[in-house]
Tab-separated table of C-alpha atoms and ligand atoms in Angstrom:
chain	number	residue	atom	x	y	z
A	147	MET	CA	-71.661	80.281	-110.448
A	148	ASN	CA	-74.398	79.944	-107.871
A	149	VAL	CA	-73.486	77.663	-104.966
A	150	PHE	CA	-76.312	77.047	-102.511
A	151	THR	CA	-75.665	75.499	-99.126
A	152	THR	CA	-79.200	75.616	-97.687
A	153	ARG	CA	-82.444	74.116	-98.974
A	154	LYS	CA	-84.114	77.498	-98.407
A	155	SER	CA	-81.720	79.430	-100.654
A	156	LEU	CA	-81.903	76.752	-103.361
A	157	ASN	CA	-85.695	76.751	-103.255
A	158	GLU	CA	-85.780	80.541	-103.540
A	159	ALA	CA	-83.641	80.345	-106.658
A	160	LEU	CA	-85.755	77.551	-108.158
A	161	ALA	CA	-89.174	79.039	-107.306
A	162	PRO	CA	-89.523	81.399	-110.293
A	163	LEU	CA	-88.356	78.666	-112.677
A	164	LYS	CA	-90.885	76.223	-111.304
A	165	GLU	CA	-93.615	78.835	-111.452
A	166	ALA	CA	-92.793	79.296	-115.121
A	167	LYS	CA	-93.121	75.491	-115.509
A	168	LYS	CA	-89.498	75.104	-116.555
A	169	SER	CA	-88.016	71.606	-116.496
A	170	VAL	CA	-85.407	70.972	-113.811
A	171	GLY	CA	-82.702	68.380	-114.428
A	172	PHE	CA	-80.947	67.020	-111.355
A	173	VAL	CA	-77.567	65.301	-111.098
A	174	PRO	CA	-76.777	64.058	-107.576
A	175	THR	CA	-73.062	63.512	-106.922
A	176	MET	CA	-70.593	63.128	-104.096
A	177	GLY	CA	-68.141	65.515	-105.769
A	178	ALA	CA	-64.523	64.979	-106.885
A	179	LEU	CA	-66.031	65.369	-110.308
A	180	HIS	CA	-64.607	63.727	-113.422
A	181	GLU	CA	-65.661	63.376	-117.057
A	182	GLY	CA	-68.184	60.658	-116.102
A	183	HIS	CA	-70.074	63.102	-113.878
A	184	LEU	CA	-69.726	65.850	-116.463
A	185	ALA	CA	-71.293	63.631	-119.136
A	186	LEU	CA	-74.411	63.417	-116.941
A	187	VAL	CA	-74.423	67.189	-116.416
A	188	LYS	CA	-73.911	67.877	-120.135
A	189	ARG	CA	-76.819	65.609	-120.989
A	190	ALA	CA	-79.001	67.321	-118.374
A	191	LEU	CA	-78.026	70.704	-119.820
A	192	THR	CA	-79.229	69.683	-123.276
A	193	GLU	CA	-82.505	68.199	-122.009
A	194	SER	CA	-83.627	70.536	-119.207
A	195	ASP	CA	-84.297	74.263	-118.858
A	196	CYS	CA	-82.198	74.401	-115.716
A	197	VAL	CA	-79.827	71.981	-114.010
A	198	VAL	CA	-79.082	71.377	-110.334
A	199	VAL	CA	-75.935	69.447	-109.401
A	200	SER	CA	-75.693	68.369	-105.788
A	201	ILE	CA	-72.320	67.763	-104.191
A	202	PHE	CA	-72.769	65.912	-100.946
A	203	VAL	CA	-70.691	63.113	-99.474
A	204	ASN	CA	-73.518	61.168	-97.885
A	205	PRO	CA	-72.392	59.598	-94.598
A	206	THR	CA	-75.374	57.221	-94.355
A	207	GLN	CA	-74.350	55.204	-97.416
A	208	PHE	CA	-70.847	54.432	-96.140
A	209	ASN	CA	-70.593	51.262	-94.129
A	210	ASN	CA	-66.845	51.773	-93.703
A	211	MET	CA	-65.835	54.916	-91.793
A	212	GLN	CA	-62.321	54.899	-93.253
A	213	ASP	CA	-63.793	54.978	-96.740
A	214	LEU	CA	-65.927	57.974	-95.717
A	215	ASP	CA	-62.944	59.815	-94.190
A	216	LYS	CA	-60.790	59.188	-97.232
A	217	TYR	CA	-63.438	60.120	-99.781
A	218	PRO	CA	-61.963	63.010	-101.826
A	219	ARG	CA	-63.476	66.457	-101.213
A	220	MET	CA	-62.648	69.392	-103.494
A	221	LEU	CA	-65.637	71.704	-103.759
A	222	GLN	CA	-63.875	74.659	-105.380
A	223	ALA	CA	-62.294	72.519	-108.105
A	224	ASP	CA	-65.697	70.903	-108.723
A	225	VAL	CA	-67.397	74.287	-109.040
A	226	ASP	CA	-64.683	75.468	-111.464
A	227	LEU	CA	-65.158	72.341	-113.555
A	228	LEU	CA	-68.930	72.805	-113.678
A	229	ASN	CA	-68.403	76.462	-114.554
A	230	SER	CA	-66.392	75.409	-117.580
A	231	ILE	CA	-69.265	73.413	-119.094
A	232	GLY	CA	-72.302	75.603	-118.517
A	233	GLU	CA	-74.754	77.316	-116.236
A	234	VAL	CA	-75.788	75.075	-113.354
A	235	LEU	CA	-77.026	75.556	-109.806
A	236	VAL	CA	-74.730	73.791	-107.357
A	237	PHE	CA	-76.277	72.485	-104.164
A	238	ALA	CA	-73.577	71.742	-101.582
A	239	PRO	CA	-75.471	71.242	-98.327
A	240	THR	CA	-74.315	70.285	-94.851
A	241	VAL	CA	-75.400	66.999	-93.273
A	242	GLU	CA	-77.928	68.928	-91.133
A	243	GLU	CA	-79.562	70.444	-94.223
A	244	VAL	CA	-80.062	67.055	-95.845
A	245	TYR	CA	-81.089	65.334	-92.620
A	246	PRO	CA	-83.006	67.825	-90.470
A	247	GLU	CA	-83.970	66.793	-86.937
A	248	ASN	CA	-87.596	66.123	-87.842
A	249	ASP	CA	-86.629	63.879	-90.766
A	250	ALA	CA	-88.507	60.603	-90.404
A	251	TYR	CA	-87.228	57.661	-92.394
A	252	SER	CA	-88.117	54.022	-92.083
A	253	PRO	CA	-86.321	51.507	-94.298
A	254	LEU	CA	-87.946	51.007	-97.674
A	255	ASP	CA	-88.686	47.463	-98.838
A	256	LEU	CA	-86.623	47.091	-101.994
A	257	ASP	CA	-88.004	43.690	-102.963
A	258	GLY	CA	-84.658	42.043	-102.288
A	259	ILE	CA	-82.636	43.900	-104.910
A	260	ASP	CA	-80.698	45.579	-102.083
A	261	GLN	CA	-79.630	42.230	-100.621
A	262	VAL	CA	-77.318	40.997	-103.397
A	263	MET	CA	-73.917	42.171	-104.683
A	264	GLU	CA	-73.312	45.688	-103.283
A	265	GLY	CA	-76.053	45.088	-100.735
A	266	GLU	CA	-74.457	41.892	-99.507
A	267	PHE	CA	-70.982	43.364	-99.129
A	268	ARG	CA	-72.010	46.838	-97.956
A	269	PRO	CA	-74.772	46.239	-95.401
A	270	GLY	CA	-77.049	49.251	-95.073
A	271	HIS	CA	-75.552	50.942	-98.129
A	272	PHE	CA	-78.708	51.021	-100.228
A	273	GLN	CA	-80.964	52.198	-97.402
A	274	GLY	CA	-78.472	55.081	-97.072
A	275	VAL	CA	-78.757	55.710	-100.801
A	276	VAL	CA	-82.562	55.574	-100.685
A	277	HIS	CA	-82.663	57.965	-97.726
A	278	VAL	CA	-80.396	60.565	-99.306
A	279	VAL	CA	-81.978	60.357	-102.758
A	280	ARG	CA	-85.471	60.609	-101.261
A	281	ASN	CA	-84.453	63.712	-99.278
A	282	LEU	CA	-82.652	65.297	-102.239
A	283	PHE	CA	-85.620	64.599	-104.537
A	284	GLN	CA	-87.903	66.238	-101.948
A	285	ILE	CA	-85.657	69.290	-101.716
A	286	VAL	CA	-84.937	69.804	-105.430
A	287	GLN	CA	-88.203	68.420	-106.854
A	288	PRO	CA	-86.695	67.917	-110.298
A	289	THR	CA	-88.590	66.887	-113.410
A	290	HIS	CA	-85.640	64.752	-114.600
A	291	ALA	CA	-82.828	63.021	-112.703
A	292	TYR	CA	-79.628	61.620	-114.186
A	293	PHE	CA	-77.710	58.617	-112.898
A	294	GLY	CA	-74.737	56.657	-114.209
A	295	LEU	CA	-74.898	52.985	-115.144
A	296	LYS	CA	-71.429	52.700	-113.620
A	297	ASP	CA	-73.483	52.163	-110.447
A	298	PHE	CA	-75.748	49.666	-112.147
A	299	GLN	CA	-77.437	48.285	-109.029
A	300	GLN	CA	-77.935	51.795	-107.676
A	301	VAL	CA	-79.911	52.691	-110.816
A	302	ALA	CA	-82.187	49.687	-110.172
A	303	VAL	CA	-82.673	50.777	-106.555
A	304	ILE	CA	-83.432	54.373	-107.564
A	305	ARG	CA	-85.958	53.238	-110.178
A	306	LEU	CA	-87.732	51.266	-107.470
A	307	LEU	CA	-87.691	54.043	-104.872
A	308	THR	CA	-89.022	56.529	-107.438
A	309	LYS	CA	-91.906	54.165	-108.115
A	310	LYS	CA	-92.556	53.292	-104.470
A	311	TYR	CA	-92.541	56.913	-103.288
A	312	ASN	CA	-94.458	58.043	-106.398
A	313	PHE	CA	-91.987	60.745	-107.369
A	314	PRO	CA	-93.101	62.350	-110.657
A	315	ILE	CA	-89.529	62.309	-111.937
A	316	GLN	CA	-88.194	60.915	-115.200
A	317	LEU	CA	-85.033	58.920	-114.573
A	318	ILE	CA	-82.309	58.886	-117.187
A	319	ALA	CA	-79.600	56.215	-116.935
A	320	CYS	CA	-76.368	57.222	-118.691
A	321	PRO	CA	-73.554	54.996	-120.004
A	322	THR	CA	-70.282	54.522	-118.141
A	323	LEU	CA	-67.405	56.743	-119.164
A	324	ARG	CA	-64.018	55.056	-119.227
A	325	GLU	CA	-60.385	56.080	-119.481
A	326	THR	CA	-58.852	55.094	-122.832
A	327	SER	CA	-57.317	52.162	-120.938
A	328	GLY	CA	-60.829	50.858	-120.178
A	329	LEU	CA	-60.750	51.760	-116.483
A	330	ALA	CA	-64.178	53.090	-115.470
A	331	MET	CA	-63.885	56.681	-114.299
A	332	SER	CA	-64.438	57.016	-110.564
A	333	SER	CA	-63.655	59.556	-107.870
A	334	ARG	CA	-61.956	56.698	-106.046
A	335	ASN	CA	-59.391	56.381	-108.874
A	336	LEU	CA	-57.716	59.468	-107.383
A	337	ARG	CA	-56.534	57.225	-104.573
A	338	LEU	CA	-54.838	54.719	-106.898
A	339	THR	CA	-51.076	54.784	-107.471
A	340	GLU	CA	-49.774	54.585	-111.051
A	341	SER	CA	-49.089	50.869	-110.740
A	342	GLU	CA	-52.473	50.228	-109.109
A	343	ARG	CA	-54.137	51.980	-112.050
A	344	LYS	CA	-52.510	49.363	-114.285
A	345	ASP	CA	-53.461	46.509	-111.946
A	346	ALA	CA	-57.074	47.752	-111.953
A	347	LEU	CA	-57.367	47.088	-115.700
A	348	ILE	CA	-57.998	43.425	-114.933
A	349	ILE	CA	-61.569	44.428	-114.097
A	350	PHE	CA	-62.428	45.695	-117.578
A	351	GLN	CA	-60.370	42.926	-119.186
A	352	THR	CA	-62.442	40.358	-117.305
A	353	LEU	CA	-65.694	42.022	-118.333
A	354	LYS	CA	-64.578	41.878	-121.989
A	355	PHE	CA	-63.392	38.288	-121.576
A	356	ILE	CA	-66.857	37.342	-120.360
A	357	GLN	CA	-68.409	39.017	-123.391
A	358	THR	CA	-66.298	36.865	-125.718
A	359	LEU	CA	-67.423	33.634	-123.993
A	360	LYS	CA	-71.116	34.392	-123.866
A	361	ALA	CA	-72.038	32.901	-127.245
A	362	SER	CA	-70.580	29.470	-126.486
A	363	LYS	CA	-71.068	28.858	-122.757
A	364	SER	CA	-73.647	29.084	-119.990
A	365	PRO	CA	-73.479	31.850	-117.344
A	366	LYS	CA	-72.346	29.295	-114.749
A	367	GLU	CA	-69.465	28.091	-116.964
A	368	VAL	CA	-68.512	31.644	-117.881
A	369	LYS	CA	-68.455	32.702	-114.248
A	370	GLU	CA	-66.035	29.903	-113.342
A	371	LEU	CA	-63.686	30.755	-116.204
A	372	ALA	CA	-63.918	34.468	-115.446
A	373	MET	CA	-63.034	33.982	-111.781
A	374	GLU	CA	-59.948	32.056	-112.851
A	375	TYR	CA	-59.042	34.762	-115.392
A	376	PHE	CA	-59.492	37.475	-112.777
A	377	SER	CA	-57.385	35.658	-110.205
A	378	ALA	CA	-54.312	35.979	-112.467
A	379	GLY	CA	-54.370	39.709	-111.641
A	380	LYS	CA	-53.456	41.395	-108.372
A	381	LEU	CA	-56.866	42.526	-107.179
A	382	ARG	CA	-58.838	40.957	-104.349
A	383	LEU	CA	-62.227	39.994	-105.726
A	384	GLU	CA	-65.282	40.694	-103.623
A	385	TYR	CA	-67.836	39.420	-106.099
A	386	LEU	CA	-68.284	38.621	-109.767
A	387	GLU	CA	-71.926	38.040	-110.601
A	388	ILE	CA	-73.733	37.455	-113.857
A	389	VAL	CA	-77.308	38.584	-113.318
A	390	ASP	CA	-80.527	39.357	-115.069
A	391	GLY	CA	-80.391	43.134	-115.444
A	392	SER	CA	-83.984	43.633	-114.304
A	393	SER	CA	-84.423	41.241	-111.366
A	394	LEU	CA	-80.694	41.177	-110.429
A	395	LYS	CA	-81.089	37.443	-109.918
A	396	ALA	CA	-77.971	35.389	-110.659
A	397	LEU	CA	-78.059	33.522	-113.978
A	398	ASP	CA	-77.069	29.905	-114.001
A	399	ALA	CA	-77.928	27.636	-116.931
A	400	ALA	CA	-79.346	30.189	-119.356
A	401	TRP	CA	-78.740	33.747	-120.429
A	402	SER	CA	-81.510	36.289	-120.129
A	403	GLU	CA	-82.358	38.919	-122.719
A	404	TYR	CA	-80.728	41.496	-120.503
A	405	SER	CA	-77.671	39.887	-118.924
A	406	VAL	CA	-75.224	42.013	-116.971
A	407	VAL	CA	-71.956	41.130	-115.291
A	408	CYS	CA	-70.981	43.071	-112.180
A	409	ILE	CA	-67.630	43.072	-110.413
A	410	ALA	CA	-66.425	44.555	-107.131
A	411	ALA	CA	-62.805	44.237	-106.087
A	412	TYR	CA	-60.149	45.839	-103.941
A	413	CYS	CA	-57.174	47.353	-105.687
A	414	GLY	CA	-54.854	47.898	-102.755
A	415	ALA	CA	-57.046	49.739	-100.234
A	416	VAL	CA	-59.426	51.097	-102.854
A	417	ARG	CA	-62.700	49.363	-103.583
A	418	LEU	CA	-63.694	49.528	-107.253
A	419	ILE	CA	-66.874	48.440	-109.005
A	420	ASP	CA	-67.688	48.032	-112.674
A	421	ASN	CA	-70.173	46.212	-114.878
A	422	LEU	CA	-70.952	45.418	-118.476
A	423	GLU	CA	-74.194	44.742	-120.262
A	424	LEU	CA	-73.615	41.555	-122.258
A	425	VAL	CA	-74.885	41.690	-125.814
B	619	AMP	P1	-70.847	59.602	-107.292
B	619	AMP	O1	-70.306	60.975	-107.139
B	619	AMP	O2	-69.798	58.545	-107.390
B	619	AMP	O3	-71.941	59.298	-106.308
B	619	AMP	O4	-71.537	59.580	-108.718
B	619	AMP	C1	-72.537	60.490	-109.059
B	619	AMP	C2	-73.221	60.019	-110.323
B	619	AMP	O5	-72.257	59.933	-111.369
B	619	AMP	C3	-73.827	58.621	-110.151
B	619	AMP	O6	-75.068	58.575	-110.826
B	619	AMP	C4	-72.808	57.748	-110.814
B	619	AMP	O7	-73.338	56.544	-111.322
B	619	AMP	C5	-72.322	58.646	-111.943
B	619	AMP	N1	-70.994	58.218	-112.401
B	619	AMP	C6	-69.911	57.972	-111.637
B	619	AMP	N2	-68.895	57.540	-112.403
B	619	AMP	C7	-69.356	57.494	-113.674
B	619	AMP	C8	-68.787	57.113	-114.929
B	619	AMP	N3	-67.537	56.674	-115.032
B	619	AMP	N4	-69.559	57.205	-116.039
B	619	AMP	C9	-70.845	57.645	-115.951
B	619	AMP	N5	-71.438	58.015	-114.795
B	619	AMP	C10	-70.705	57.940	-113.674
């Protein structure tokens, strides 16, 4: 499999494909790949002539240096996994390749959607995401880009940055893959002990609990009951928000057509996020 570490070598490989007007699907990741990532890559493989998967642990989106240090890195295993599902170009750049010295970036106005939930608890996180995605989009210049709804708010931010920077890229948001237990797949799950994996199930159980209450109660009432339900578990809740899926504004008295519940919580030292679209 082709692993490219410089933008120049990747561009050389992509040039003939672009000249031939082939579609390029792009799946940005931070590695430690699991079935959730592979679902994105498989979809890209069916929809695009060629697929680029980037593996880059982006330092600018971590507001906690310990989290960055502990983030799992396993490039060879990732490449082997990708090899087993099809032909893709892997882009595994250094920090200097993604952020060259002459790289100018001024924070992008995200119309407030970067201030709530993840944005509130991880200051600077979304500007880091915007910066890396902008640079990766500029390097790869894909026709299609695939993102997971597991990072629901991130998808909203990427939609907005694509529009604001006028990238001619079609974004495809893909559903969350879960373990059979309901736990959302995440690279961070590698850091959970067996008993923490069980404790973490309270997140999905709470999301489902909220779904069952939706028909008979207001978002405000549901949130109160859900917080109580969640507190019976062992996790430390950071936030539980019921929002309109487009504006990300918290819902209070009435449901919106597209209501989503988002949760972030610590399971031991590991921060987990999950969400559910309420139907
Ligand atoms: P990450 O490596 O965590 O930055 O994730 C790379 C991409 O994979 C992002 O678009 C994520 O939303 C997506 N992703 C991560 N976990 C899952 C999952 N369980 N199901 C679907 N997509 C996922």
